GROMACS .gro file of C-alpha atoms in nm:
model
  297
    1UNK     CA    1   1.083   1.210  -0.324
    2UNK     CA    2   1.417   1.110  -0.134
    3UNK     CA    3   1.771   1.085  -0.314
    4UNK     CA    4   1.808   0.720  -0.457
    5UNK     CA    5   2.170   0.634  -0.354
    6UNK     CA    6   2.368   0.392  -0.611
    7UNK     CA    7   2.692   0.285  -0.432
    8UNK     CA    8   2.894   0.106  -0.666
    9UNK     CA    9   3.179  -0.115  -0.502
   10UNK     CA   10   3.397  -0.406  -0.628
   11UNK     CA   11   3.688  -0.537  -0.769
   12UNK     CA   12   3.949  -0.376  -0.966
   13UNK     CA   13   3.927  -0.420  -1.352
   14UNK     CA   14   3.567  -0.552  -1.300
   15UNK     CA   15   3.386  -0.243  -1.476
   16UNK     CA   16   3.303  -0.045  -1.196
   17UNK     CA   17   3.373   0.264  -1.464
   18UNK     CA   18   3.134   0.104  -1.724
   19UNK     CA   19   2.875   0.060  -1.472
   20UNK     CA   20   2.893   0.399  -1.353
   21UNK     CA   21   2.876   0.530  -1.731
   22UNK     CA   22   2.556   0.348  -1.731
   23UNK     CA   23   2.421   0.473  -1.444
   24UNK     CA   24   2.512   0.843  -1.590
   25UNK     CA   25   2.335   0.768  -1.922
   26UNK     CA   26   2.000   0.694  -1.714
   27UNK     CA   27   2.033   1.073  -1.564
   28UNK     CA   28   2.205   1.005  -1.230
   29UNK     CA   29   2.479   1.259  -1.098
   30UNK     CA   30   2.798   1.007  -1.085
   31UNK     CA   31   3.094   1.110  -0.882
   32UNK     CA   32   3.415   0.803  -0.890
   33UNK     CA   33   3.649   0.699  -0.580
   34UNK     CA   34   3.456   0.947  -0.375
   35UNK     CA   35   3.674   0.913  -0.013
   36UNK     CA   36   3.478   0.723   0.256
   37UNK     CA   37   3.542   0.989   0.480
   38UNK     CA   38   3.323   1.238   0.250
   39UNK     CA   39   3.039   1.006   0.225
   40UNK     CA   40   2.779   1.129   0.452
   41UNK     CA   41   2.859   1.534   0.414
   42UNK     CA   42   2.842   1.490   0.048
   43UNK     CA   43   2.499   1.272   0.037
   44UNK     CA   44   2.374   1.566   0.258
   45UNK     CA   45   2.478   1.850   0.015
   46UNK     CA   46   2.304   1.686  -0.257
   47UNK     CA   47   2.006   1.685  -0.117
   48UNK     CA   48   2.001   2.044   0.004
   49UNK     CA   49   2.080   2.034  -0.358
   50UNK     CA   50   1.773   1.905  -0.447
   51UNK     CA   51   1.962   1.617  -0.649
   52UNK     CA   52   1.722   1.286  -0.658
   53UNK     CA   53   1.909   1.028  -0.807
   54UNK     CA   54   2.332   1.038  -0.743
   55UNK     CA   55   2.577   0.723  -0.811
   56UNK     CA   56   2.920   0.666  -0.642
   57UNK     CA   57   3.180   0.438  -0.721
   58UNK     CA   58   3.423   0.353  -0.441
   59UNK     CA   59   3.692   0.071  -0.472
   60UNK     CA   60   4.064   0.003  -0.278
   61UNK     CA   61   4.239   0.262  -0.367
   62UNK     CA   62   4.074   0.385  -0.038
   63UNK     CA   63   4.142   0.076   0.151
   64UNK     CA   64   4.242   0.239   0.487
   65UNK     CA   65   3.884   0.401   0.497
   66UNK     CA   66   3.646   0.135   0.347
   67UNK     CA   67   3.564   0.005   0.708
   68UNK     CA   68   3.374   0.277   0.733
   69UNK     CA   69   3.163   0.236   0.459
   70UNK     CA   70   2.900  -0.005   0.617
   71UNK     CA   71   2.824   0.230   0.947
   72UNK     CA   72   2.743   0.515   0.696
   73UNK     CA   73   2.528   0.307   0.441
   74UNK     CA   74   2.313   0.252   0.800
   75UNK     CA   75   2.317   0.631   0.874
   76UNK     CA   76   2.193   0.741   0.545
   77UNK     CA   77   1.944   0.461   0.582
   78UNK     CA   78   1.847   0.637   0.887
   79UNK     CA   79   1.814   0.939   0.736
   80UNK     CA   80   1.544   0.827   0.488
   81UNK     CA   81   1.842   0.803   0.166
   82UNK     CA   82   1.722   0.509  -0.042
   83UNK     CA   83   2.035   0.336  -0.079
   84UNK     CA   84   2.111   0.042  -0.324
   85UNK     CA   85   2.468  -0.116  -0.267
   86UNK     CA   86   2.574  -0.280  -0.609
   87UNK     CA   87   2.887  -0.505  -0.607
   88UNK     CA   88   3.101  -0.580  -0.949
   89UNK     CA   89   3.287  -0.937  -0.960
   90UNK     CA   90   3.515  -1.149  -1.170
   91UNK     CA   91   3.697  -1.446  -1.130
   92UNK     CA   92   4.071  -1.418  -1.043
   93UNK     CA   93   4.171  -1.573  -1.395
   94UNK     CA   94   3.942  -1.299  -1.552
   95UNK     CA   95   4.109  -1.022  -1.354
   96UNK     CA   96   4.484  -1.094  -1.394
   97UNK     CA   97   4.398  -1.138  -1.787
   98UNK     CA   98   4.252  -0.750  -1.822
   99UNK     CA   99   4.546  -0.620  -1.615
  100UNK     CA  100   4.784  -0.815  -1.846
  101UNK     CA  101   4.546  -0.676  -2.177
  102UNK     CA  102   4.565  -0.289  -2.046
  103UNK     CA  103   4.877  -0.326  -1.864
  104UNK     CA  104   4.749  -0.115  -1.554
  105UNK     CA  105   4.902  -0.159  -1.210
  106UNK     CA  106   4.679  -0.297  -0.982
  107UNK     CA  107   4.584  -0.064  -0.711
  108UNK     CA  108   4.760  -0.269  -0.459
  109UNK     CA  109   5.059  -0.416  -0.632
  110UNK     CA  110   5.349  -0.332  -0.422
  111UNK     CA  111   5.676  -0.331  -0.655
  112UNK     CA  112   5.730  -0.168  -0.941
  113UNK     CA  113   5.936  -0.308  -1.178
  114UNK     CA  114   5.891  -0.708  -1.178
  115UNK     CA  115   5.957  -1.010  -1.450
  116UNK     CA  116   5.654  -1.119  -1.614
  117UNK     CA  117   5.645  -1.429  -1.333
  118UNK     CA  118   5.678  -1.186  -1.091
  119UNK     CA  119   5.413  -0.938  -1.211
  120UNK     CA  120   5.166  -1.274  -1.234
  121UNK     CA  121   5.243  -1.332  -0.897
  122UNK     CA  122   5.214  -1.027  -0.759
  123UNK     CA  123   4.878  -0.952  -0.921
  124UNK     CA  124   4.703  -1.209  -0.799
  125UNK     CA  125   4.798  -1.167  -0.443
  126UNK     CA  126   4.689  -0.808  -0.467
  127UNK     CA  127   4.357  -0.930  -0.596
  128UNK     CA  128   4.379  -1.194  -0.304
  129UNK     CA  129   4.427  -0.918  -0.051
  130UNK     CA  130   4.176  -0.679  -0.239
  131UNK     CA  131   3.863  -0.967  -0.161
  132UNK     CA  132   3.942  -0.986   0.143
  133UNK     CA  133   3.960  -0.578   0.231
  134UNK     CA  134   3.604  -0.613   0.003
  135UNK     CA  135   3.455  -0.922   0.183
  136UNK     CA  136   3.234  -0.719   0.398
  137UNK     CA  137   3.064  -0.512   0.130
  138UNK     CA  138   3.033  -0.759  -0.140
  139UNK     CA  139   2.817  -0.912   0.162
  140UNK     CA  140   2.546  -0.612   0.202
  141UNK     CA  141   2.550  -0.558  -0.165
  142UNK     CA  142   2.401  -0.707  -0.497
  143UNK     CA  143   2.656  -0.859  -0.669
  144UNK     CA  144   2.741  -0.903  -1.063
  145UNK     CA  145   2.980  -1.132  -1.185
  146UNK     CA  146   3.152  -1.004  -1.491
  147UNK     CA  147   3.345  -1.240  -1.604
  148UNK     CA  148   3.216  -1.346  -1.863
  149UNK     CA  149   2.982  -1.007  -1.990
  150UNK     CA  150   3.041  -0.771  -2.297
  151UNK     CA  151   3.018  -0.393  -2.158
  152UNK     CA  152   2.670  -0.352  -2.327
  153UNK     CA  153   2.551  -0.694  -2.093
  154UNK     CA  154   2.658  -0.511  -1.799
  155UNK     CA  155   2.538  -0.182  -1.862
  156UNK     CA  156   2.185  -0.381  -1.961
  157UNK     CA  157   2.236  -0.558  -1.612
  158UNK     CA  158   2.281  -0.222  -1.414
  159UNK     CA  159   1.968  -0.058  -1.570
  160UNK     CA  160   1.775  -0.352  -1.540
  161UNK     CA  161   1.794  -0.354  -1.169
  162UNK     CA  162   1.735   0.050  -1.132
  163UNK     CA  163   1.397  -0.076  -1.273
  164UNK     CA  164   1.328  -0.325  -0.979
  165UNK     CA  165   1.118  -0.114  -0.638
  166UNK     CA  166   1.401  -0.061  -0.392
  167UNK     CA  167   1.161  -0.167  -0.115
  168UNK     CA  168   1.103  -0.497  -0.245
  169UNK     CA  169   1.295  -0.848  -0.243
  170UNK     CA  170   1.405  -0.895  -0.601
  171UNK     CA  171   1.408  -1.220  -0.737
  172UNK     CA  172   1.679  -1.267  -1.002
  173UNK     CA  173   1.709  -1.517  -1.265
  174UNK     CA  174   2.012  -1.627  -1.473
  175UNK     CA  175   2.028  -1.885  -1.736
  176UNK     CA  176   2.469  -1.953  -1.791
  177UNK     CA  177   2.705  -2.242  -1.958
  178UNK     CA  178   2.892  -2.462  -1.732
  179UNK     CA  179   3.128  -2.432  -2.031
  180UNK     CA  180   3.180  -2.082  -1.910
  181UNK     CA  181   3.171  -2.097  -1.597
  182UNK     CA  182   2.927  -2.067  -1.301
  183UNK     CA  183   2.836  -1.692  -1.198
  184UNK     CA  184   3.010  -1.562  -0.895
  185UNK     CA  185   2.655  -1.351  -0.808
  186UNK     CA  186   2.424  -1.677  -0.786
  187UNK     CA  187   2.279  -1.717  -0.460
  188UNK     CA  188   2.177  -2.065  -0.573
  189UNK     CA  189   2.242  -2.297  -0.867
  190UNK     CA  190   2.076  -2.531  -0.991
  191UNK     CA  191   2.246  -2.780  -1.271
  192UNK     CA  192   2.003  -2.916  -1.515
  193UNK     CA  193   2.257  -3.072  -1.743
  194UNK     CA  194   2.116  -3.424  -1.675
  195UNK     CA  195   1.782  -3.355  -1.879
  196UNK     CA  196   1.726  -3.450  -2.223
  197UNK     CA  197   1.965  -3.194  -2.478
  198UNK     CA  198   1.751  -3.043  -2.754
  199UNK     CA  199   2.051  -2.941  -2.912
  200UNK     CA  200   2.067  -3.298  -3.025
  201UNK     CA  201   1.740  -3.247  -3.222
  202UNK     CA  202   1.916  -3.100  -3.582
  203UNK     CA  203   1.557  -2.924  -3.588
  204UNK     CA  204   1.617  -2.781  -3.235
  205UNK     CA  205   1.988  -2.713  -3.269
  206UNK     CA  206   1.957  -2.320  -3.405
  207UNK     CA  207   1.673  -2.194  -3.168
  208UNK     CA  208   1.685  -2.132  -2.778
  209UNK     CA  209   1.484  -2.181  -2.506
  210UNK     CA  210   1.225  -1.904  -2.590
  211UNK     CA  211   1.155  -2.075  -2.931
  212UNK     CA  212   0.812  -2.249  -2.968
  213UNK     CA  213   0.938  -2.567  -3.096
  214UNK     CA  214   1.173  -2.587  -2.823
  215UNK     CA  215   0.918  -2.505  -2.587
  216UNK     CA  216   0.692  -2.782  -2.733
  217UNK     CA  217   0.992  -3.031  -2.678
  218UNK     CA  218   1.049  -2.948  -2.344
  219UNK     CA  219   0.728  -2.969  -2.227
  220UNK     CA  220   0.634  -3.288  -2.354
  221UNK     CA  221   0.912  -3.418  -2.108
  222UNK     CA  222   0.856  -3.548  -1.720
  223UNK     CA  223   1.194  -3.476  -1.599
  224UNK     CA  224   1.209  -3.145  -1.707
  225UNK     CA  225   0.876  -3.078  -1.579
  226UNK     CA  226   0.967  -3.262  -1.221
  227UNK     CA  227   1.331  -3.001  -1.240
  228UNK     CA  228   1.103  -2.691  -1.298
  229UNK     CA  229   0.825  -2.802  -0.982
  230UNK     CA  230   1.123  -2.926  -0.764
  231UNK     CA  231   1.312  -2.567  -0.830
  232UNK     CA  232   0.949  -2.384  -0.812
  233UNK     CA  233   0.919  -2.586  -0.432
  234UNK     CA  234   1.231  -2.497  -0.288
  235UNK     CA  235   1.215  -2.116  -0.378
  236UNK     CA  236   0.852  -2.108  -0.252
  237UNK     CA  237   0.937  -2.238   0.132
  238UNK     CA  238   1.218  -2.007   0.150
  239UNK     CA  239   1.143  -1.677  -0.039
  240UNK     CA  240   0.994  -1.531   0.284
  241UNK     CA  241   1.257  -1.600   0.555
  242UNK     CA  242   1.483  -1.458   0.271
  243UNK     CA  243   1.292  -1.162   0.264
  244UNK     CA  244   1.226  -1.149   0.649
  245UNK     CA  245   1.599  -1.165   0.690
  246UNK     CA  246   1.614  -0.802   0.509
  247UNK     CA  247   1.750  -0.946   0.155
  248UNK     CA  248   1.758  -0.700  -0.137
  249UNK     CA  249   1.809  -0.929  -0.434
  250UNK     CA  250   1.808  -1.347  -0.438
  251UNK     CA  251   1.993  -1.473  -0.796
  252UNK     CA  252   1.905  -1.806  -0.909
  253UNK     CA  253   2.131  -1.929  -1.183
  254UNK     CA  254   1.988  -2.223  -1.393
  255UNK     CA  255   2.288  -2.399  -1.572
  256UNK     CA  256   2.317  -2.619  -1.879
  257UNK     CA  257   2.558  -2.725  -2.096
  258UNK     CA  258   2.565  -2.450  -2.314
  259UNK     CA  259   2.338  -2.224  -2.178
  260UNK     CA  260   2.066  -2.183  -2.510
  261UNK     CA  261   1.826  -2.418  -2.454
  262UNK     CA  262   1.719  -2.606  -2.116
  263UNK     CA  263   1.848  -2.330  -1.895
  264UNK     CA  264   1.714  -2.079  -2.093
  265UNK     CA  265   1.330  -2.241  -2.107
  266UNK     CA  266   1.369  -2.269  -1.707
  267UNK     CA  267   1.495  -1.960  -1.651
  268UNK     CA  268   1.208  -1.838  -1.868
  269UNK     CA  269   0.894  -2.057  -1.717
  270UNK     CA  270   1.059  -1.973  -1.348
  271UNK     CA  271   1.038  -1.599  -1.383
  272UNK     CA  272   0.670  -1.596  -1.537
  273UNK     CA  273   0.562  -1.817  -1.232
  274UNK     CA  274   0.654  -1.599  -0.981
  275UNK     CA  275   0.642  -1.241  -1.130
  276UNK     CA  276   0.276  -1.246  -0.949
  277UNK     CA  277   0.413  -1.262  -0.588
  278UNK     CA  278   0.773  -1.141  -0.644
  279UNK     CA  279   0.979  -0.806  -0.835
  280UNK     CA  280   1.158  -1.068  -1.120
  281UNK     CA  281   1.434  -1.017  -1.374
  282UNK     CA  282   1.558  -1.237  -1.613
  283UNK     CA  283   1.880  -1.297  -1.742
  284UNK     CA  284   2.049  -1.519  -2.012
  285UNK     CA  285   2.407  -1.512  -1.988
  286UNK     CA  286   2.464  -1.663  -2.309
  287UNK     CA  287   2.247  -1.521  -2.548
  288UNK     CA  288   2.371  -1.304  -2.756
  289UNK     CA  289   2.725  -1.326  -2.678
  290UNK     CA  290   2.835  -1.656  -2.963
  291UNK     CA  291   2.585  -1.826  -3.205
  292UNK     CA  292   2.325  -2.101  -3.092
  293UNK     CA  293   2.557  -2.365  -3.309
  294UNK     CA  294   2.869  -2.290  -3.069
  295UNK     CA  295   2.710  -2.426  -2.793
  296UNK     CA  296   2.599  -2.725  -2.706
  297UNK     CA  297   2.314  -2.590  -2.457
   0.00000   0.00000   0.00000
């Protein structure tokens, strides 16, 4: 059996650490800000170690060396390591926010005393600069936007995709609230706020999108069944040039309103359709995280 490789990369404050902590609980050897430089000689002792399954978190406080990053990700590819690159994302507003909440320096802030405006200022432009020095492996990688996730979502998100075969395109989908936001890790979205709201049923109002009465509701309706065949059409001309072109994961995020009801049932239908010719996960952004009668999904 060859070593599974987790490389976790991303931004700062986006729960790289949480991830990894995950990734330790489901028995995998986790070593944080391992140097770029020691990449290759330490994947090679582990396996003379006989270790099967290590994680590795790497982020900008080794910005000078992340270039090479990519060129050894292809050599341990070459060398039969089964590698899965796994990005963490957040929006800029969500970033600045957790620095302000822990008030930790960010990696790449430059001054060290500053006025409040100052600090603001200064932390975004580090997080600026930190996409930027990022841009190229947030490109090979699967990405998570965090934004928006409790820890326990994210570590549920990291073991869920340990569960997908490395070898295969995984097709990802991801029910969300425009209210909140649209994910950063969406590949495609697809905005179905224009069908009919069942949150405007008071019967309906409590229950989600996996709820048989909701089901029942949905179904009955032309548009929603026309969203769900038009979606279903697209993804089946272009699944296999995605997958030809070498792509790990594809994330499809399905958006409502408030993320219970419409974008749930889609997300739902979508993943049961093509779980025959694809590796699918499901996720609902939403549930879980506020009460049905918060949103207006």
């Amino acid at each position: 059996m060859a070593l599974e490789l987790v490389l976790i990369t991303g931004m700062s404050g986006s729960g790289k650490s949480v991830a990894l902590r995950a990734l330790e609980d489901a028995g995998y050897f986790c070593v944080d800000n391992l140097p770029p430089e020691l990449l290759l000689d330490f994947t090679e002792l582990e396996v003379r170690n006989g270790r099967r399954r290590v994680a590795i978190a790497m982020d900008v406080r080794t910005a000078s060396s992340l270039p090479l990053v990519p060129g050894h990700l292809r050599e341990l590819v070459h060398r039969g390591i089964a590698v899965r690159p796994l990005f963490l994302d957040a929006s800029t507003d969500t970033l600045v926010r957790r620095f302000s909440e822990t008030r930790r320096r960010h990696p790449l802030s430059k001054t060290a005393v500053e006025t409040d405006g100052d600090q603001h200022r200064a932390v975004v432009e580090a997080i600026e600069l930190e996409r930027e020095l990022l841009a190229d492996l947030r490109e090979r990688a699967h990405v998570i936007d965090t934004s928006v996730l409790r820890a326990s979502q994210l570590q549920e998100y990291v073991k869920s995709l340990l569960s997908a075969p490395l070898a295969q395109l995984t097709l990802v989908f991801e029910s969300f609230s425009y209210k909140r936001g649209i994910p950063l890790d969406a590949d495609y979205i697809f905005d179905v706020r224009m069908l009919p709201n069942p949150y405007y049923e008071p019967e309906l109002r409590e229950l989600t999108g996996m709820d048989a009465p909701v089901i029942e509701y949905l179904e009955k309706i032309q548009e929603v069944q026309d969203m769900f065949a038009d979606i279903a059409g697209f993804l089946d001309n272009w699944m296999q040039p995605l997958a030809r072109n070498h792509r790990s994961y594809v994330t499809v995020g399905i958006g409502c309103t408030g993320g219970q009801h419409r974008s749930v049932y889609l997300v739902e239908r979508l993943c049961a359709e093509f779980a025959d010719r694809w590796t699918t996960l499901k996720r609902h952004r939403e549930m879980g995280s506020r009460r049905a009668s918060d949103a207006q999904a």
